Short mmCIF file of C-alpha atoms and ligand atoms in Angstrom, two decimals:
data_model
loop_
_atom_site.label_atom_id
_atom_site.label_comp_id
_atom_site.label_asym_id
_atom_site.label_seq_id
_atom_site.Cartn_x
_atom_site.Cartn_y
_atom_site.Cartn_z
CA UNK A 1 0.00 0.00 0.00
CA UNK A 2 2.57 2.55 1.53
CA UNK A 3 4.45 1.80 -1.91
CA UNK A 4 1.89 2.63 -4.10
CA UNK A 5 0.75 5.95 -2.50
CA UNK A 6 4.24 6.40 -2.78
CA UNK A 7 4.66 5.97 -6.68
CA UNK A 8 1.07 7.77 -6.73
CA UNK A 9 2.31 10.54 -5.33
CA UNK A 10 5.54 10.78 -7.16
CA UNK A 11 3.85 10.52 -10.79
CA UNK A 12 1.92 13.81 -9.18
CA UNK A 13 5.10 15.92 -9.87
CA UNK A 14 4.65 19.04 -11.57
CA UNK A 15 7.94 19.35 -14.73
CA UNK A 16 8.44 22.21 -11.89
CA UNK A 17 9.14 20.15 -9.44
CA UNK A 18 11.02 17.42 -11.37
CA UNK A 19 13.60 20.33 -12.62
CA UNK A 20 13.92 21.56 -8.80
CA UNK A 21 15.94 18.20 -8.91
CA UNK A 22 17.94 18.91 -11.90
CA UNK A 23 19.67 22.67 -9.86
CA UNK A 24 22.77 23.31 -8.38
CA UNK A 25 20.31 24.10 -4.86
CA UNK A 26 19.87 20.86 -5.19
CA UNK A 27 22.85 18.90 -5.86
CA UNK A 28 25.72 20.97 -3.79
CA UNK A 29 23.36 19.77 -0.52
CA UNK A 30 23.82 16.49 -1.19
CA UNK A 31 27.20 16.53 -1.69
CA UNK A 32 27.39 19.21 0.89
CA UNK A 33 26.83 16.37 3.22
CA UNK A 34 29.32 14.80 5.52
CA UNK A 35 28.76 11.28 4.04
CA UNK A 36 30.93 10.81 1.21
CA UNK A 37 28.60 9.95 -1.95
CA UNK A 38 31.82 9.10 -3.60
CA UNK A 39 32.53 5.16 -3.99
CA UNK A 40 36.07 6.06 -5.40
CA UNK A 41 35.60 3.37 -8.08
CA UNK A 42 34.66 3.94 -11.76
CA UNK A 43 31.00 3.24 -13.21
CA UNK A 44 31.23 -0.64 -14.39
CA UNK A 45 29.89 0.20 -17.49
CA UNK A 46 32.18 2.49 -18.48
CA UNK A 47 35.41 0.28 -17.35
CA UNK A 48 33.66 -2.39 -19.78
CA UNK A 49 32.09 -0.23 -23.00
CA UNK A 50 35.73 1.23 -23.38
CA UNK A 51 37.63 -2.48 -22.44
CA UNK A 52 35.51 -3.80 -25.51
CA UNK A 53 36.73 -1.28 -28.08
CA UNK A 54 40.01 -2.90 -29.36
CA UNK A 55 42.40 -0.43 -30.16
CA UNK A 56 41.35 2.70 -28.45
CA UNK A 57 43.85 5.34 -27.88
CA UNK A 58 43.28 7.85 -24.90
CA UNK A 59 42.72 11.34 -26.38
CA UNK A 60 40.25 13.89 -25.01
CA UNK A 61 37.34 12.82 -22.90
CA UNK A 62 34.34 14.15 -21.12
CA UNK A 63 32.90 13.60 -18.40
CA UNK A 64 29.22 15.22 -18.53
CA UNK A 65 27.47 15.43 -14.99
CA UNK A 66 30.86 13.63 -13.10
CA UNK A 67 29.37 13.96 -10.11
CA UNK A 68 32.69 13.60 -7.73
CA UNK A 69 34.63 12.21 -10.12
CA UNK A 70 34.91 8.84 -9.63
CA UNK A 71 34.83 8.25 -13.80
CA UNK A 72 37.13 11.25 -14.57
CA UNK A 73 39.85 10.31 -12.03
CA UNK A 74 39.55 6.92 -13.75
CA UNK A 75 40.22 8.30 -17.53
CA UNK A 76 43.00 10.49 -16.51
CA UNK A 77 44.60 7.22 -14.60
CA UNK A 78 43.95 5.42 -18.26
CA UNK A 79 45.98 8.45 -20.10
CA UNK A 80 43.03 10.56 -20.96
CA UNK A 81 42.81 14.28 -21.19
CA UNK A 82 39.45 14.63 -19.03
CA UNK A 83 36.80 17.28 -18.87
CA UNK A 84 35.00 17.18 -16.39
CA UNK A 85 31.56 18.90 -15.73
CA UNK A 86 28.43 19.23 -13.60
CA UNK A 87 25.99 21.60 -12.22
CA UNK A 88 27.07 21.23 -8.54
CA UNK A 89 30.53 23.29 -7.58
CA UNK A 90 30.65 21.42 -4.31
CA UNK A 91 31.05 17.84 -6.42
CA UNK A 92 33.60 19.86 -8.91
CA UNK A 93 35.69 20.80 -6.06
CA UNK A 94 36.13 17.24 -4.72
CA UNK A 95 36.60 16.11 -7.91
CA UNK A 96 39.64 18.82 -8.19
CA UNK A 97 40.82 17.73 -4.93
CA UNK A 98 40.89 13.62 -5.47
CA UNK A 99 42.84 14.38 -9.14
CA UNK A 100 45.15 16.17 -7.00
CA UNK A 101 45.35 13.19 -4.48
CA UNK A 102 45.16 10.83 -7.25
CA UNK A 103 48.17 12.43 -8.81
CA UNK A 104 46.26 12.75 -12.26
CA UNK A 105 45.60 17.12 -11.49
CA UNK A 106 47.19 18.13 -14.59
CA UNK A 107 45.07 15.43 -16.71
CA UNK A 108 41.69 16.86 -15.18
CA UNK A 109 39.98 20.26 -15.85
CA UNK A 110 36.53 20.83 -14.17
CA UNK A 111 33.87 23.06 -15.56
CA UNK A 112 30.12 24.32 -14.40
CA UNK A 113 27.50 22.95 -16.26
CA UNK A 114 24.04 23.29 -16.23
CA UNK A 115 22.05 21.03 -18.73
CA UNK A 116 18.75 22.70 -18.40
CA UNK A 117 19.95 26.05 -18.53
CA UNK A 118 22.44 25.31 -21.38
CA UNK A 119 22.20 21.83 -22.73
CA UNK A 120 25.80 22.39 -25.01
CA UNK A 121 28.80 21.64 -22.80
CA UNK A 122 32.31 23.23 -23.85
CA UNK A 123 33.18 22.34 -26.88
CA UNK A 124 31.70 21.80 -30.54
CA UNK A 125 32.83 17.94 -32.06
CA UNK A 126 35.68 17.95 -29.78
CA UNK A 127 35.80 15.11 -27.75
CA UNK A 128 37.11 11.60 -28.59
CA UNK A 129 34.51 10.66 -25.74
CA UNK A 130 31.51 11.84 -24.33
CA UNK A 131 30.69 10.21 -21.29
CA UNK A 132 27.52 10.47 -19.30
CA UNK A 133 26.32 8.53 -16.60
CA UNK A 134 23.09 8.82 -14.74
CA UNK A 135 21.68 12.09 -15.88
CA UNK A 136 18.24 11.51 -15.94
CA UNK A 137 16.05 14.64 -16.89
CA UNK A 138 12.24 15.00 -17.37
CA UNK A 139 10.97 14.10 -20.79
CA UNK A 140 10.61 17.62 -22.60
CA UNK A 141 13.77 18.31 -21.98
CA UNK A 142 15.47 15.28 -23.24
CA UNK A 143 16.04 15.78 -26.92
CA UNK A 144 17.67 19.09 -26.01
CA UNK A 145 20.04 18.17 -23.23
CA UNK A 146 21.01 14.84 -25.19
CA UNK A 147 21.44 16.38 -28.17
CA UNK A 148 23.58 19.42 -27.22
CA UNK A 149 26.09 17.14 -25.08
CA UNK A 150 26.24 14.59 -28.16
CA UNK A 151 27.38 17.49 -30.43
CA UNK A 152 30.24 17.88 -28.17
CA UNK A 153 31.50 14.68 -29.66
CA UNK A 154 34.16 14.67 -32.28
CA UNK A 155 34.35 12.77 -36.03
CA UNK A 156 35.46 9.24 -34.62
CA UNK A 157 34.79 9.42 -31.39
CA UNK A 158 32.16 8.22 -29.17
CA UNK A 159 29.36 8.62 -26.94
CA UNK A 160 28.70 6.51 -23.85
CA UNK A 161 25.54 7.15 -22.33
CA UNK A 162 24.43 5.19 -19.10
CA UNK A 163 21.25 5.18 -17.19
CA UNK A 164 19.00 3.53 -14.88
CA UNK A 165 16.48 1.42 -17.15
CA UNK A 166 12.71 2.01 -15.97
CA UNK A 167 12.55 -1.81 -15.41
CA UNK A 168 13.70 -1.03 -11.77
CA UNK A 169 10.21 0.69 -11.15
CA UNK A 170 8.42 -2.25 -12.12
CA UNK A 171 10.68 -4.72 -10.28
CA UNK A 172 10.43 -2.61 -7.41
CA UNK A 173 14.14 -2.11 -7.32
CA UNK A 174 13.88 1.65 -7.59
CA UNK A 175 11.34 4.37 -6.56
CA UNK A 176 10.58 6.14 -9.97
CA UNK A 177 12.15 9.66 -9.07
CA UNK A 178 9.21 11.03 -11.47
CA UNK A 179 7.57 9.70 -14.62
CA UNK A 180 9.75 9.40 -17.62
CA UNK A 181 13.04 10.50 -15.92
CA UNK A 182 14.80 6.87 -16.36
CA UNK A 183 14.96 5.88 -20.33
CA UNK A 184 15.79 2.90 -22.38
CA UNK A 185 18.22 2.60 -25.13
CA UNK A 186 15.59 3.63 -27.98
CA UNK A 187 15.52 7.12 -26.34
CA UNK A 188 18.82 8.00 -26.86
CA UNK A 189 19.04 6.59 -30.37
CA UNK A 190 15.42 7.94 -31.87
CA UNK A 191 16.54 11.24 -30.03
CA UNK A 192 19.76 11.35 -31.99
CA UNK A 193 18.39 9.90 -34.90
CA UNK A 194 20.87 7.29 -34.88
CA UNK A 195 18.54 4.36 -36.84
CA UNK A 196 18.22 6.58 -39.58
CA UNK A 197 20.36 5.54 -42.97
CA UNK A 198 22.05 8.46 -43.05
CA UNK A 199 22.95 9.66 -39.55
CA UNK A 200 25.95 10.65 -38.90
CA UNK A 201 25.50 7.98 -35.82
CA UNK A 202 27.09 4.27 -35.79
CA UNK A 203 25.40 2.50 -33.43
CA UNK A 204 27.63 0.00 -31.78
CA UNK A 205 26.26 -0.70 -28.35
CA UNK A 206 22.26 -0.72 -27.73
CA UNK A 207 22.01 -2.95 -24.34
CA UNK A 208 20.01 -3.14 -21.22
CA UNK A 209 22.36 -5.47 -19.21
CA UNK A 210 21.83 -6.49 -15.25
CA UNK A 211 23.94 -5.96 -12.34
CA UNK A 212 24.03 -6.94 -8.57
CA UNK A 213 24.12 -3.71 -6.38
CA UNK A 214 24.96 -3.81 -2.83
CA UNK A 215 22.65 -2.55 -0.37
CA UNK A 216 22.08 -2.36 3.65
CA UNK A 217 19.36 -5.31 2.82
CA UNK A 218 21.52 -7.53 0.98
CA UNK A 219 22.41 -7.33 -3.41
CA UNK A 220 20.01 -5.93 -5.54
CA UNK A 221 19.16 -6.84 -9.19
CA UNK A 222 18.96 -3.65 -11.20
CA UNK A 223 19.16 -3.03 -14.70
CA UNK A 224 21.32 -0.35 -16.87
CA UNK A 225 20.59 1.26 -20.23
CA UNK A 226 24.01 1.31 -21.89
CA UNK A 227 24.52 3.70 -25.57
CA UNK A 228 27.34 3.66 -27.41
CA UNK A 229 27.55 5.65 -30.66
CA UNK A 230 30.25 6.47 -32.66
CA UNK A 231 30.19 9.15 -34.61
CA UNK A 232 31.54 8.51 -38.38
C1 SAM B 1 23.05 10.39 -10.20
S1 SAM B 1 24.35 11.56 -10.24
C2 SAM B 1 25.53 10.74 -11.28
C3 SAM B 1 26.94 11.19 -11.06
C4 SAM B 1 28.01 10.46 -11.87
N1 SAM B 1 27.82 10.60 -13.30
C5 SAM B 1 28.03 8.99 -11.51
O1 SAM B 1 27.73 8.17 -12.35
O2 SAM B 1 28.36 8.69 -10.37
C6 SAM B 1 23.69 12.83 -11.27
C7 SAM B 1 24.62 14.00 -11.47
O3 SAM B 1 24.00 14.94 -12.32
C8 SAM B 1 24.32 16.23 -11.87
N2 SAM B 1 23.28 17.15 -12.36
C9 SAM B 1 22.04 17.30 -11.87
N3 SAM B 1 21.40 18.26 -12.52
C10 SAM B 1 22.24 18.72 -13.48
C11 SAM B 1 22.15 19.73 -14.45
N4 SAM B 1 21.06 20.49 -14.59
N5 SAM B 1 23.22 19.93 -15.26
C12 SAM B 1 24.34 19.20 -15.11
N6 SAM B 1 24.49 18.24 -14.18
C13 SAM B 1 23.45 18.01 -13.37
C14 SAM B 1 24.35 16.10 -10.37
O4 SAM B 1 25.09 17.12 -9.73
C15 SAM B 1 24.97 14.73 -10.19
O5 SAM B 1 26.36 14.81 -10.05
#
């Protein structure tokens, strides 16, 4: 019962109150915080999408809502040039401060960015990789956010986009943080246009694989939307 008034009540949010979620207000609180959100290892899925690419020489990469870091301190360790942004300066600074501690500083810049407000990070086709990992944003304003950070990515290079797949709200393994914020593959792709003949987009990775998290109540099965696109 309490779970459904729950999900009730959270498909009640206003686009209002699902971008309140989306602000730096927001996110420098919770990082603000005196536990450490930081896990200090890299997103799974990105160790593996970039392990399966024979061949790939580090050149520049970013790292598109890095939250602390955890990604971009990862990169730089693998011999990329990283840029690394997100709306919260509270995450950028720790994410300035473990490079330092990580010895990879001079590999890492940081940068403010704020999707909603201006969904084109730094940089027109410049990156060798766009990476972006569990920035989920209410439905009018996906084709706008996902498109300006894929035009950050260069001729040849790719973009890795993971999220949390909206299986999890029907497994029960996640609250749904508002209706249509999680996506599946297909969104990022019809977004782009990637399954057109002509697009300029290569799919090469369209997967919805599972993983065991850890919890306080033992593992959980949850499931991942993983894009990878290379642009020709
Ligand atoms: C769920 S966390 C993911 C962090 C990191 N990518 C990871 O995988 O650990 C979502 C991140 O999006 C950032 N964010 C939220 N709203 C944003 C916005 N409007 N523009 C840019 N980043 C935003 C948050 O500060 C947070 O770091």
């Amino acid at each position: 019962m309490h779970r459904h008034e729950h999900s009730h009540h959270e498909h009640d949010k206003t686009l209002g109150e699902l971008r309140d979620a989306l602000t730096a207000g927001f996110w420098d609180e919770r990082y603000g915080g005196t536990d450490r959100v930081w896990s200090g290892r890299p997103n799974q899925r990105l160790v593996e999408q970039l392990d399966a690419i024979p061949d790939l020489a580090p050149g520049r990469a970013l790292d598109v809502a890095c939250g602390e870091g955890a990604d971009a301190v990862w990169l730089a360790k693998q011999g990329w040039q990283v840029t690394a942004v997100d709306v919260s300066q509270v995450a950028l600074a720790k994410v300035a401060a473990h490079a330092e501690e990580e010895g990879v500083g001079d590999r890492i810049r940081i940068g403010f960015y704020d999707a909603l407000a201006d969904p084109r990070p730094v940089g027109h086709h410049t990156f060798d990789l766009v990476t972006v990992s569990f920035l989920h944003v209410p439905l009018p304003d996906f084709p706008a956010v996902y498109r300006g950070i894929a035009d950050a990515v260069a001729p040849g290079g790719r973009l890795l986009v993971v999220a949390h797949h909206p299986d999890d709200v029907t497994t029960g393994a996640r609250h749904d943080h508002g209706p249509g914020l999680m996506f599946e593959p297909e969104r990022v792709i019809e977004t782009l246009g990637a399954d057109r003949p002509d697009s300029p987009w290569e799919v090469e990775v369209a997967d919805t694989p599972v993983r065991e998290q850890a919890t306080p109540e033992g593992p959980l099965r949850v499931r991942d939307t993983v894009v990878r696109l290379r642009r020709r």
